[in-house]
JSON list of C-alpha atoms in Angstrom, two decimals:
[
{"chain": "A", "resi": 46, "resn": "MET", "atom": "CA", "xyz": [0.01, -0.04, -0.06]},
{"chain": "A", "resi": 47, "resn": "LEU", "atom": "CA", "xyz": [1.15, 3.53, -0.89]},
{"chain": "A", "resi": 48, "resn": "VAL", "atom": "CA", "xyz": [0.17, 6.80, 0.88]},
{"chain": "A", "resi": 49, "resn": "ILE", "atom": "CA", "xyz": [0.31, 9.93, -1.36]},
{"chain": "A", "resi": 50, "resn": "THR", "atom": "CA", "xyz": [-0.09, 13.24, 0.42]},
{"chain": "A", "resi": 51, "resn": "GLY", "atom": "CA", "xyz": [-0.42, 16.53, -1.16]},
{"chain": "A", "resi": 52, "resn": "LEU", "atom": "CA", "xyz": [0.39, 19.46, 0.96]},
{"chain": "A", "resi": 53, "resn": "GLY", "atom": "CA", "xyz": [-1.55, 22.61, 1.54]},
{"chain": "A", "resi": 54, "resn": "ASN", "atom": "CA", "xyz": [-3.75, 24.60, 3.76]},
{"chain": "A", "resi": 55, "resn": "PRO", "atom": "CA", "xyz": [-7.48, 23.88, 4.33]},
{"chain": "A", "resi": 56, "resn": "GLY", "atom": "CA", "xyz": [-10.31, 26.31, 3.57]},
{"chain": "A", "resi": 57, "resn": "ALA", "atom": "CA", "xyz": [-11.69, 28.12, 0.45]},
{"chain": "A", "resi": 58, "resn": "GLN", "atom": "CA", "xyz": [-9.50, 31.12, 1.00]},
{"chain": "A", "resi": 59, "resn": "TYR", "atom": "CA", "xyz": [-6.31, 29.09, 0.37]},
{"chain": "A", "resi": 60, "resn": "ALA", "atom": "CA", "xyz": [-7.65, 26.77, -2.36]},
{"chain": "A", "resi": 61, "resn": "ALA", "atom": "CA", "xyz": [-6.02, 28.64, -5.39]},
{"chain": "A", "resi": 62, "resn": "ASN", "atom": "CA", "xyz": [-2.72, 29.52, -3.46]},
{"chain": "A", "resi": 63, "resn": "ARG", "atom": "CA", "xyz": [0.65, 28.50, -4.94]},
{"chain": "A", "resi": 64, "resn": "HIS", "atom": "CA", "xyz": [1.32, 26.81, -1.58]},
{"chain": "A", "resi": 65, "resn": "ASN", "atom": "CA", "xyz": [-1.65, 24.63, -2.22]},
{"chain": "A", "resi": 66, "resn": "ILE", "atom": "CA", "xyz": [-0.36, 22.96, -5.39]},
{"chain": "A", "resi": 67, "resn": "GLY", "atom": "CA", "xyz": [0.10, 19.71, -3.60]},
{"chain": "A", "resi": 68, "resn": "PHE", "atom": "CA", "xyz": [-3.64, 19.54, -2.70]},
{"chain": "A", "resi": 69, "resn": "MET", "atom": "CA", "xyz": [-4.43, 20.32, -6.38]},
{"chain": "A", "resi": 70, "resn": "ALA", "atom": "CA", "xyz": [-2.14, 17.51, -7.46]},
{"chain": "A", "resi": 71, "resn": "VAL", "atom": "CA", "xyz": [-3.88, 14.84, -5.31]},
{"chain": "A", "resi": 72, "resn": "ASP", "atom": "CA", "xyz": [-7.34, 16.13, -6.41]},
{"chain": "A", "resi": 73, "resn": "ALA", "atom": "CA", "xyz": [-6.24, 15.65, -10.05]},
{"chain": "A", "resi": 74, "resn": "ILE", "atom": "CA", "xyz": [-5.16, 12.09, -9.35]},
{"chain": "A", "resi": 75, "resn": "HIS", "atom": "CA", "xyz": [-8.31, 11.48, -7.26]},
{"chain": "A", "resi": 76, "resn": "ASP", "atom": "CA", "xyz": [-10.51, 12.57, -10.15]},
{"chain": "A", "resi": 77, "resn": "ASP", "atom": "CA", "xyz": [-8.64, 10.68, -12.93]},
{"chain": "A", "resi": 78, "resn": "HIS", "atom": "CA", "xyz": [-8.57, 7.32, -11.23]},
{"chain": "A", "resi": 79, "resn": "GLY", "atom": "CA", "xyz": [-11.94, 7.13, -9.84]},
{"chain": "A", "resi": 80, "resn": "PHE", "atom": "CA", "xyz": [-11.03, 7.07, -6.24]},
{"chain": "A", "resi": 81, "resn": "SER", "atom": "CA", "xyz": [-13.68, 6.84, -3.40]},
{"chain": "A", "resi": 82, "resn": "PRO", "atom": "CA", "xyz": [-15.24, 10.03, -2.08]},
{"chain": "A", "resi": 83, "resn": "TRP", "atom": "CA", "xyz": [-13.25, 12.21, 0.27]},
{"chain": "A", "resi": 84, "resn": "SER", "atom": "CA", "xyz": [-13.80, 11.36, 3.95]},
{"chain": "A", "resi": 85, "resn": "LYS", "atom": "CA", "xyz": [-12.51, 12.81, 7.17]},
{"chain": "A", "resi": 86, "resn": "LYS", "atom": "CA", "xyz": [-9.88, 10.75, 8.96]},
{"chain": "A", "resi": 87, "resn": "PHE", "atom": "CA", "xyz": [-6.39, 11.05, 10.45]},
{"chain": "A", "resi": 88, "resn": "LYS", "atom": "CA", "xyz": [-6.80, 14.81, 10.85]},
{"chain": "A", "resi": 89, "resn": "GLY", "atom": "CA", "xyz": [-7.15, 15.00, 7.06]},
{"chain": "A", "resi": 90, "resn": "GLU", "atom": "CA", "xyz": [-9.31, 14.34, 4.19]},
{"chain": "A", "resi": 91, "resn": "VAL", "atom": "CA", "xyz": [-8.62, 10.76, 2.73]},
{"chain": "A", "resi": 92, "resn": "SER", "atom": "CA", "xyz": [-9.69, 8.77, -0.21]},
{"chain": "A", "resi": 93, "resn": "ASP", "atom": "CA", "xyz": [-8.69, 5.23, -1.34]},
{"chain": "A", "resi": 94, "resn": "GLY", "atom": "CA", "xyz": [-8.41, 3.56, -4.75]},
{"chain": "A", "resi": 95, "resn": "THR", "atom": "CA", "xyz": [-6.05, 1.59, -6.93]},
{"chain": "A", "resi": 96, "resn": "ILE", "atom": "CA", "xyz": [-3.31, 2.69, -9.36]},
{"chain": "A", "resi": 97, "resn": "ALA", "atom": "CA", "xyz": [-1.16, 0.22, -11.43]},
{"chain": "A", "resi": 98, "resn": "GLY", "atom": "CA", "xyz": [-2.66, -2.59, -9.36]},
{"chain": "A", "resi": 99, "resn": "GLU", "atom": "CA", "xyz": [-1.41, -0.95, -6.14]},
{"chain": "A", "resi": 100, "resn": "LYS", "atom": "CA", "xyz": [-3.79, 0.12, -3.32]},
{"chain": "A", "resi": 101, "resn": "VAL", "atom": "CA", "xyz": [-3.23, 3.78, -2.80]},
{"chain": "A", "resi": 102, "resn": "LEU", "atom": "CA", "xyz": [-4.44, 6.15, 0.07]},
{"chain": "A", "resi": 103, "resn": "LEU", "atom": "CA", "xyz": [-4.71, 9.84, -0.85]},
{"chain": "A", "resi": 104, "resn": "ILE", "atom": "CA", "xyz": [-4.49, 12.20, 2.04]},
{"chain": "A", "resi": 105, "resn": "LYS", "atom": "CA", "xyz": [-4.99, 16.07, 2.34]},
{"chain": "A", "resi": 106, "resn": "PRO", "atom": "CA", "xyz": [-3.83, 17.11, 5.90]},
{"chain": "A", "resi": 107, "resn": "GLN", "atom": "CA", "xyz": [-6.31, 19.45, 7.41]},
{"chain": "A", "resi": 108, "resn": "THR", "atom": "CA", "xyz": [-3.97, 20.67, 10.14]},
{"chain": "A", "resi": 109, "resn": "TYR", "atom": "CA", "xyz": [-2.51, 23.55, 8.19]},
{"chain": "A", "resi": 110, "resn": "MET", "atom": "CA", "xyz": [0.75, 23.30, 6.39]},
{"chain": "A", "resi": 111, "resn": "ASN", "atom": "CA", "xyz": [3.01, 23.64, 9.40]},
{"chain": "A", "resi": 112, "resn": "LEU", "atom": "CA", "xyz": [1.51, 20.49, 11.17]},
{"chain": "A", "resi": 113, "resn": "SER", "atom": "CA", "xyz": [1.10, 18.30, 8.07]},
{"chain": "A", "resi": 114, "resn": "GLY", "atom": "CA", "xyz": [3.14, 15.43, 9.63]},
{"chain": "A", "resi": 115, "resn": "GLU", "atom": "CA", "xyz": [0.52, 15.05, 12.39]},
{"chain": "A", "resi": 116, "resn": "ALA", "atom": "CA", "xyz": [-2.00, 13.88, 9.84]},
{"chain": "A", "resi": 117, "resn": "VAL", "atom": "CA", "xyz": [0.23, 11.73, 7.63]},
{"chain": "A", "resi": 118, "resn": "GLY", "atom": "CA", "xyz": [2.11, 10.13, 10.50]},
{"chain": "A", "resi": 119, "resn": "GLU", "atom": "CA", "xyz": [-1.15, 9.01, 12.08]},
{"chain": "A", "resi": 120, "resn": "ALA", "atom": "CA", "xyz": [-2.06, 7.34, 8.67]},
{"chain": "A", "resi": 121, "resn": "LEU", "atom": "CA", "xyz": [1.21, 5.61, 8.43]},
{"chain": "A", "resi": 122, "resn": "ARG", "atom": "CA", "xyz": [1.07, 4.26, 12.11]},
{"chain": "A", "resi": 123, "resn": "PHE", "atom": "CA", "xyz": [-2.55, 3.01, 11.55]},
{"chain": "A", "resi": 124, "resn": "TYR", "atom": "CA", "xyz": [-1.64, 0.95, 8.47]},
{"chain": "A", "resi": 125, "resn": "LYS", "atom": "CA", "xyz": [1.88, 0.05, 9.97]},
{"chain": "A", "resi": 126, "resn": "LEU", "atom": "CA", "xyz": [3.75, 1.62, 7.06]},
{"chain": "A", "resi": 127, "resn": "GLY", "atom": "CA", "xyz": [7.22, 3.06, 7.09]},
{"chain": "A", "resi": 128, "resn": "PRO", "atom": "CA", "xyz": [8.38, 6.13, 5.22]},
{"chain": "A", "resi": 129, "resn": "GLU", "atom": "CA", "xyz": [9.31, 4.18, 2.12]},
{"chain": "A", "resi": 130, "resn": "SER", "atom": "CA", "xyz": [5.54, 3.83, 1.46]},
{"chain": "A", "resi": 131, "resn": "LEU", "atom": "CA", "xyz": [4.97, 7.62, 1.49]},
{"chain": "A", "resi": 132, "resn": "ILE", "atom": "CA", "xyz": [4.99, 10.08, -1.49]},
{"chain": "A", "resi": 133, "resn": "ALA", "atom": "CA", "xyz": [4.80, 13.83, -0.80]},
{"chain": "A", "resi": 134, "resn": "ILE", "atom": "CA", "xyz": [3.74, 16.29, -3.43]},
{"chain": "A", "resi": 135, "resn": "TYR", "atom": "CA", "xyz": [4.30, 20.05, -2.55]},
{"chain": "A", "resi": 136, "resn": "ASP", "atom": "CA", "xyz": [5.37, 23.37, -3.87]},
{"chain": "A", "resi": 137, "resn": "GLU", "atom": "CA", "xyz": [9.10, 24.27, -4.57]},
{"chain": "A", "resi": 138, "resn": "LEU", "atom": "CA", "xyz": [10.24, 27.93, -4.57]},
{"chain": "A", "resi": 139, "resn": "ASP", "atom": "CA", "xyz": [13.59, 27.02, -6.03]},
{"chain": "A", "resi": 140, "resn": "LEU", "atom": "CA", "xyz": [12.21, 25.49, -9.12]},
{"chain": "A", "resi": 141, "resn": "ALA", "atom": "CA", "xyz": [10.86, 27.56, -12.05]},
{"chain": "A", "resi": 142, "resn": "PRO", "atom": "CA", "xyz": [7.19, 27.45, -12.63]},
{"chain": "A", "resi": 143, "resn": "GLY", "atom": "CA", "xyz": [6.26, 24.18, -14.38]},
{"chain": "A", "resi": 144, "resn": "LYS", "atom": "CA", "xyz": [9.43, 22.44, -13.52]},
{"chain": "A", "resi": 145, "resn": "ALA", "atom": "CA", "xyz": [9.34, 19.16, -11.44]},
{"chain": "A", "resi": 146, "resn": "ARG", "atom": "CA", "xyz": [11.82, 17.11, -9.49]},
{"chain": "A", "resi": 147, "resn": "ILE", "atom": "CA", "xyz": [11.48, 13.83, -7.49]},
{"chain": "A", "resi": 148, "resn": "LYS", "atom": "CA", "xyz": [13.95, 12.20, -5.03]},
{"chain": "A", "resi": 149, "resn": "THR", "atom": "CA", "xyz": [13.90, 10.03, -1.94]},
{"chain": "A", "resi": 150, "resn": "GLY", "atom": "CA", "xyz": [15.00, 11.70, 1.27]},
{"chain": "A", "resi": 151, "resn": "GLY", "atom": "CA", "xyz": [16.89, 14.85, 1.44]},
{"chain": "A", "resi": 152, "resn": "GLY", "atom": "CA", "xyz": [16.53, 18.21, 3.34]},
{"chain": "A", "resi": 153, "resn": "HIS", "atom": "CA", "xyz": [13.37, 20.16, 3.96]},
{"chain": "A", "resi": 154, "resn": "GLY", "atom": "CA", "xyz": [14.71, 23.26, 2.09]},
{"chain": "A", "resi": 155, "resn": "GLY", "atom": "CA", "xyz": [12.93, 25.55, 4.68]},
{"chain": "A", "resi": 156, "resn": "HIS", "atom": "CA", "xyz": [9.55, 24.16, 3.70]},
{"chain": "A", "resi": 157, "resn": "ASN", "atom": "CA", "xyz": [7.43, 24.00, 6.95]},
{"chain": "A", "resi": 158, "resn": "GLY", "atom": "CA", "xyz": [5.20, 21.14, 5.82]},
{"chain": "A", "resi": 159, "resn": "ILE", "atom": "CA", "xyz": [8.25, 19.00, 4.99]},
{"chain": "A", "resi": 160, "resn": "LYS", "atom": "CA", "xyz": [9.74, 19.81, 8.29]},
{"chain": "A", "resi": 161, "resn": "SER", "atom": "CA", "xyz": [6.62, 18.40, 9.89]},
{"chain": "A", "resi": 162, "resn": "LEU", "atom": "CA", "xyz": [6.60, 15.25, 7.70]},
{"chain": "A", "resi": 163, "resn": "ASP", "atom": "CA", "xyz": [10.32, 14.64, 8.50]},
{"chain": "A", "resi": 164, "resn": "ALA", "atom": "CA", "xyz": [9.54, 14.92, 12.29]},
{"chain": "A", "resi": 165, "resn": "HIS", "atom": "CA", "xyz": [6.43, 12.63, 12.21]},
{"chain": "A", "resi": 166, "resn": "CYS", "atom": "CA", "xyz": [7.13, 10.21, 9.41]},
{"chain": "A", "resi": 167, "resn": "GLY", "atom": "CA", "xyz": [10.96, 9.82, 9.06]},
{"chain": "A", "resi": 168, "resn": "LEU", "atom": "CA", "xyz": [13.13, 10.99, 6.24]},
{"chain": "A", "resi": 169, "resn": "ASN", "atom": "CA", "xyz": [13.23, 8.35, 3.54]},
{"chain": "A", "resi": 170, "resn": "TYR", "atom": "CA", "xyz": [10.13, 9.06, 1.83]},
{"chain": "A", "resi": 171, "resn": "ARG", "atom": "CA", "xyz": [9.68, 10.12, -1.84]},
{"chain": "A", "resi": 172, "resn": "ARG", "atom": "CA", "xyz": [9.38, 13.98, -2.57]},
{"chain": "A", "resi": 173, "resn": "LEU", "atom": "CA", "xyz": [7.74, 15.21, -5.65]},
{"chain": "A", "resi": 174, "resn": "ARG", "atom": "CA", "xyz": [8.52, 18.97, -5.83]},
{"chain": "A", "resi": 175, "resn": "LEU", "atom": "CA", "xyz": [6.46, 21.16, -8.24]},
{"chain": "A", "resi": 176, "resn": "GLY", "atom": "CA", "xyz": [7.94, 24.53, -9.01]},
{"chain": "A", "resi": 177, "resn": "ILE", "atom": "CA", "xyz": [6.28, 27.74, -8.34]},
{"chain": "A", "resi": 178, "resn": "GLY", "atom": "CA", "xyz": [9.12, 30.03, -8.87]},
{"chain": "A", "resi": 179, "resn": "HIS", "atom": "CA", "xyz": [10.76, 32.53, -6.44]},
{"chain": "A", "resi": 180, "resn": "PRO", "atom": "CA", "xyz": [9.68, 36.24, -6.35]},
{"chain": "A", "resi": 181, "resn": "GLY", "atom": "CA", "xyz": [13.32, 37.30, -6.17]},
{"chain": "A", "resi": 182, "resn": "ASP", "atom": "CA", "xyz": [13.00, 38.95, -2.83]},
{"chain": "A", "resi": 183, "resn": "LYS", "atom": "CA", "xyz": [13.03, 37.09, 0.43]},
{"chain": "A", "resi": 184, "resn": "ALA", "atom": "CA", "xyz": [10.68, 39.66, 1.94]},
{"chain": "A", "resi": 185, "resn": "ARG", "atom": "CA", "xyz": [8.10, 38.82, -0.78]},
{"chain": "A", "resi": 186, "resn": "VAL", "atom": "CA", "xyz": [8.19, 34.95, -0.30]},
{"chain": "A", "resi": 187, "resn": "GLN", "atom": "CA", "xyz": [5.15, 34.79, 2.07]},
{"chain": "A", "resi": 188, "resn": "ASN", "atom": "CA", "xyz": [2.88, 36.79, -0.12]},
{"chain": "A", "resi": 189, "resn": "HIS", "atom": "CA", "xyz": [4.09, 34.84, -3.11]},
{"chain": "A", "resi": 190, "resn": "VAL", "atom": "CA", "xyz": [3.32, 31.40, -1.67]},
{"chain": "A", "resi": 191, "resn": "LEU", "atom": "CA", "xyz": [0.13, 32.42, -0.17]},
{"chain": "A", "resi": 192, "resn": "GLY", "atom": "CA", "xyz": [-0.98, 34.28, -3.30]},
{"chain": "A", "resi": 193, "resn": "ASP", "atom": "CA", "xyz": [-3.17, 32.79, -5.90]},
{"chain": "A", "resi": 194, "resn": "PHE", "atom": "CA", "xyz": [-1.98, 31.36, -9.26]},
{"chain": "A", "resi": 195, "resn": "SER", "atom": "CA", "xyz": [-2.48, 33.98, -11.93]},
{"chain": "A", "resi": 196, "resn": "LYS", "atom": "CA", "xyz": [-4.38, 33.47, -15.18]},
{"chain": "A", "resi": 197, "resn": "ALA", "atom": "CA", "xyz": [-0.97, 33.23, -16.97]},
{"chain": "A", "resi": 198, "resn": "ASP", "atom": "CA", "xyz": [0.06, 30.30, -14.71]},
{"chain": "A", "resi": 199, "resn": "LYS", "atom": "CA", "xyz": [-2.81, 28.17, -16.05]},
{"chain": "A", "resi": 200, "resn": "ALA", "atom": "CA", "xyz": [-0.88, 27.78, -19.27]},
{"chain": "A", "resi": 201, "resn": "TRP", "atom": "CA", "xyz": [1.56, 25.43, -17.47]},
{"chain": "A", "resi": 202, "resn": "LEU", "atom": "CA", "xyz": [-0.32, 24.49, -14.27]},
{"chain": "A", "resi": 203, "resn": "ASP", "atom": "CA", "xyz": [-3.28, 22.79, -15.90]},
{"chain": "A", "resi": 204, "resn": "PRO", "atom": "CA", "xyz": [-1.21, 20.72, -18.30]},
{"chain": "A", "resi": 205, "resn": "MET", "atom": "CA", "xyz": [1.27, 19.66, -15.48]},
{"chain": "A", "resi": 206, "resn": "LEU", "atom": "CA", "xyz": [-1.54, 18.52, -13.20]},
{"chain": "A", "resi": 207, "resn": "GLU", "atom": "CA", "xyz": [-3.28, 16.74, -16.00]},
{"chain": "A", "resi": 208, "resn": "ALA", "atom": "CA", "xyz": [0.01, 14.92, -17.00]},
{"chain": "A", "resi": 209, "resn": "LEU", "atom": "CA", "xyz": [0.68, 13.97, -13.41]},
{"chain": "A", "resi": 210, "resn": "ALA", "atom": "CA", "xyz": [-2.71, 12.44, -12.98]},
{"chain": "A", "resi": 211, "resn": "ARG", "atom": "CA", "xyz": [-2.69, 10.66, -16.28]},
{"chain": "A", "resi": 212, "resn": "ASN", "atom": "CA", "xyz": [0.75, 9.25, -15.53]},
{"chain": "A", "resi": 213, "resn": "ALA", "atom": "CA", "xyz": [0.37, 8.55, -11.85]},
{"chain": "A", "resi": 214, "resn": "ASP", "atom": "CA", "xyz": [0.92, 4.88, -12.63]},
{"chain": "A", "resi": 215, "resn": "MET", "atom": "CA", "xyz": [4.59, 5.80, -13.23]},
{"chain": "A", "resi": 216, "resn": "LEU", "atom": "CA", "xyz": [4.75, 7.51, -9.78]},
{"chain": "A", "resi": 217, "resn": "VAL", "atom": "CA", "xyz": [3.37, 4.40, -8.04]},
{"chain": "A", "resi": 218, "resn": "ARG", "atom": "CA", "xyz": [5.69, 2.12, -10.07]},
{"chain": "A", "resi": 219, "resn": "GLY", "atom": "CA", "xyz": [8.83, 4.35, -9.35]},
{"chain": "A", "resi": 220, "resn": "GLU", "atom": "CA", "xyz": [9.42, 5.19, -12.95]},
{"chain": "A", "resi": 221, "resn": "GLU", "atom": "CA", "xyz": [10.74, 8.56, -12.03]},
{"chain": "A", "resi": 222, "resn": "SER", "atom": "CA", "xyz": [12.65, 9.49, -15.05]},
{"chain": "A", "resi": 223, "resn": "GLN", "atom": "CA", "xyz": [9.81, 8.57, -17.38]},
{"chain": "A", "resi": 224, "resn": "LEU", "atom": "CA", "xyz": [7.40, 10.61, -15.26]},
{"chain": "A", "resi": 225, "resn": "MET", "atom": "CA", "xyz": [9.73, 13.66, -15.27]},
{"chain": "A", "resi": 226, "resn": "ASN", "atom": "CA", "xyz": [9.84, 13.47, -18.95]},
{"chain": "A", "resi": 227, "resn": "LYS", "atom": "CA", "xyz": [6.02, 13.36, -19.15]},
{"chain": "A", "resi": 228, "resn": "LEU", "atom": "CA", "xyz": [5.70, 16.46, -17.08]},
{"chain": "A", "resi": 229, "resn": "ALA", "atom": "CA", "xyz": [8.46, 18.29, -18.92]},
{"chain": "A", "resi": 230, "resn": "LEU", "atom": "CA", "xyz": [6.76, 17.66, -22.32]},
{"chain": "A", "resi": 231, "resn": "ALA", "atom": "CA", "xyz": [3.33, 18.66, -20.95]},
{"chain": "A", "resi": 232, "resn": "THR", "atom": "CA", "xyz": [4.66, 22.03, -19.99]},
{"chain": "A", "resi": 233, "resn": "GLY", "atom": "CA", "xyz": [6.47, 22.79, -23.15]},
{"chain": "A", "resi": 234, "resn": "GLY", "atom": "CA", "xyz": [9.93, 21.58, -22.01]},
{"chain": "A", "resi": 235, "resn": "LYS", "atom": "CA", "xyz": [12.11, 18.93, -23.53]},
{"chain": "A", "resi": 236, "resn": "ALA", "atom": "CA", "xyz": [12.45, 15.30, -22.44]},
{"chain": "A", "resi": 237, "resn": "GLU", "atom": "CA", "xyz": [15.86, 14.67, -20.76]},
{"chain": "A", "resi": 238, "resn": "GLU", "atom": "CA", "xyz": [17.88, 12.21, -22.88]},
{"chain": "A", "resi": 239, "resn": "GLU", "atom": "CA", "xyz": [19.02, 9.16, -20.95]},
{"chain": "A", "resi": 240, "resn": "LYS", "atom": "CA", "xyz": [22.76, 8.77, -21.01]},
{"chain": "A", "resi": 241, "resn": "PRO", "atom": "CA", "xyz": [23.99, 5.50, -22.22]},
{"chain": "A", "resi": 242, "resn": "LYS", "atom": "CA", "xyz": [25.66, 3.42, -19.45]},
{"chain": "A", "resi": 243, "resn": "SER", "atom": "CA", "xyz": [29.03, 3.20, -21.40]},
{"chain": "A", "resi": 244, "resn": "ALA", "atom": "CA", "xyz": [29.44, 6.73, -22.13]},
{"chain": "A", "resi": 245, "resn": "LYS", "atom": "CA", "xyz": [33.32, 6.66, -22.13]},
{"chain": "A", "resi": 246, "resn": "PRO", "atom": "CA", "xyz": [34.74, 8.35, -25.15]},
{"chain": "A", "resi": 247, "resn": "GLN", "atom": "CA", "xyz": [36.27, 5.94, -27.70]},
{"chain": "A", "resi": 248, "resn": "LYS", "atom": "CA", "xyz": [39.84, 6.42, -28.46]},
{"chain": "A", "resi": 249, "resn": "SER", "atom": "CA", "xyz": [40.88, 6.55, -32.10]},
{"chain": "A", "resi": 250, "resn": "HIS", "atom": "CA", "xyz": [42.73, 3.56, -33.68]},
{"chain": "A", "resi": 251, "resn": "ILE", "atom": "CA", "xyz": [45.93, 5.75, -34.03]},
{"chain": "A", "resi": 252, "resn": "HIS", "atom": "CA", "xyz": [45.76, 6.64, -30.30]},
{"chain": "A", "resi": 253, "resn": "GLN", "atom": "CA", "xyz": [45.22, 3.02, -29.20]},
{"chain": "A", "resi": 254, "resn": "ALA", "atom": "CA", "xyz": [48.04, 1.94, -31.40]},
{"chain": "A", "resi": 255, "resn": "ARG", "atom": "CA", "xyz": [50.32, 4.57, -29.84]},
{"chain": "A", "resi": 256, "resn": "ASN", "atom": "CA", "xyz": [49.34, 3.54, -26.35]},
{"chain": "A", "resi": 257, "resn": "SER", "atom": "CA", "xyz": [49.62, -0.20, -27.04]},
{"chain": "A", "resi": 258, "resn": "ALA", "atom": "CA", "xyz": [53.00, -0.06, -28.83]},
{"chain": "A", "resi": 259, "resn": "GLN", "atom": "CA", "xyz": [55.82, -1.01, -26.62]},
{"chain": "A", "resi": 260, "resn": "PRO", "atom": "CA", "xyz": [58.79, 1.19, -26.62]},
{"chain": "A", "resi": 261, "resn": "ARG", "atom": "CA", "xyz": [61.78, -0.39, -28.43]},
{"chain": "A", "resi": 262, "resn": "LYS", "atom": "CA", "xyz": [64.89, -0.94, -26.45]},
{"chain": "A", "resi": 263, "resn": "LEU", "atom": "CA", "xyz": [67.98, 0.61, -28.10]},
{"chain": "A", "resi": 264, "resn": "PRO", "atom": "CA", "xyz": [71.24, -1.42, -28.06]},
{"chain": "A", "resi": 265, "resn": "GLU", "atom": "CA", "xyz": [73.77, -0.45, -25.49]},
{"chain": "A", "resi": 266, "resn": "THR", "atom": "CA", "xyz": [76.79, -2.25, -26.91]},
{"chain": "A", "resi": 267, "resn": "GLY", "atom": "CA", "xyz": [78.07, -3.29, -30.35]},
{"chain": "A", "resi": 268, "resn": "PRO", "atom": "CA", "xyz": [78.45, -1.44, -33.72]},
{"chain": "A", "resi": 269, "resn": "MET", "atom": "CA", "xyz": [74.80, -0.01, -33.70]},
{"chain": "A", "resi": 270, "resn": "ALA", "atom": "CA", "xyz": [75.23, 1.44, -30.25]},
{"chain": "A", "resi": 271, "resn": "GLU", "atom": "CA", "xyz": [78.57, 3.19, -31.31]},
{"chain": "A", "resi": 272, "resn": "MET", "atom": "CA", "xyz": [76.91, 4.58, -34.44]},
{"chain": "A", "resi": 273, "resn": "LEU", "atom": "CA", "xyz": [73.90, 5.93, -32.36]},
{"chain": "A", "resi": 274, "resn": "LYS", "atom": "CA", "xyz": [76.28, 7.70, -30.01]},
{"chain": "A", "resi": 275, "resn": "LYS", "atom": "CA", "xyz": [78.08, 9.42, -32.92]},
{"chain": "A", "resi": 276, "resn": "MET", "atom": "CA", "xyz": [74.59, 10.48, -34.36]},
{"chain": "A", "resi": 277, "resn": "PHE", "atom": "CA", "xyz": [72.84, 11.65, -31.12]},
{"chain": "A", "resi": 278, "resn": "GLY", "atom": "CA", "xyz": [75.55, 11.82, -28.50]},
{"chain": "A", "resi": 279, "resn": "ASP", "atom": "CA", "xyz": [75.57, 10.00, -25.22]},
{"chain": "A", "resi": 280, "resn": "LYS", "atom": "CA", "xyz": [72.54, 11.11, -23.15]},
{"chain": "A", "resi": 281, "resn": "LYS", "atom": "CA", "xyz": [74.44, 10.35, -19.98]},
{"chain": "A", "resi": 282, "resn": "ASP", "atom": "CA", "xyz": [76.84, 13.30, -20.75]},
{"chain": "A", "resi": 283, "resn": "GLN", "atom": "CA", "xyz": [74.03, 15.82, -21.37]},
{"chain": "A", "resi": 284, "resn": "ALA", "atom": "CA", "xyz": [73.20, 18.27, -18.50]}
]
């Protein structure tokens, strides 16, 4: 069983905030995969369903962002699950709007919701970060994250959420690079090319021949040695 949590703040006044992109993401997954109606449990709103043959619990903590871990931690303990069964989806200031990154573990990056998850759930859970961009000035960060997405943001936001929901099976199966490519293409970016495993540059035949050729040992005695001394001099006598 997997638990997928989207982070955000409860209430209509926060619904369209950039900080609530995690809620928006799990709502999109919920609607696309025929999950059960939302119900109240574990200090949050929960819904269960199946993706890629795996039972999945969606949870939107209703504790406000800073206490998100209380709700998610309670759910994990109830089902006797560890952090490896958790996927968190949330907003990322340090990613450009429309960009996405996923990894297991790592730091909280100053995100209070992630701080709370770390404290209540452990560290080694998967983290899907959805970029909302940085306002450029630290003093403007709070108003930025608690501000609503603009109409212009819809050009990348809606395609990203639709692509995430449509390809949630990749998220469940751990096909992370494939999912990142789907999200990049949906928002007008380019898919990242996978580097071949044997990416070492091949040396030219001439270079290989030079390296493989063994240095020839010059004669030190006899007529040939005397002739070479006359032509090039004795290296031992050179300063």
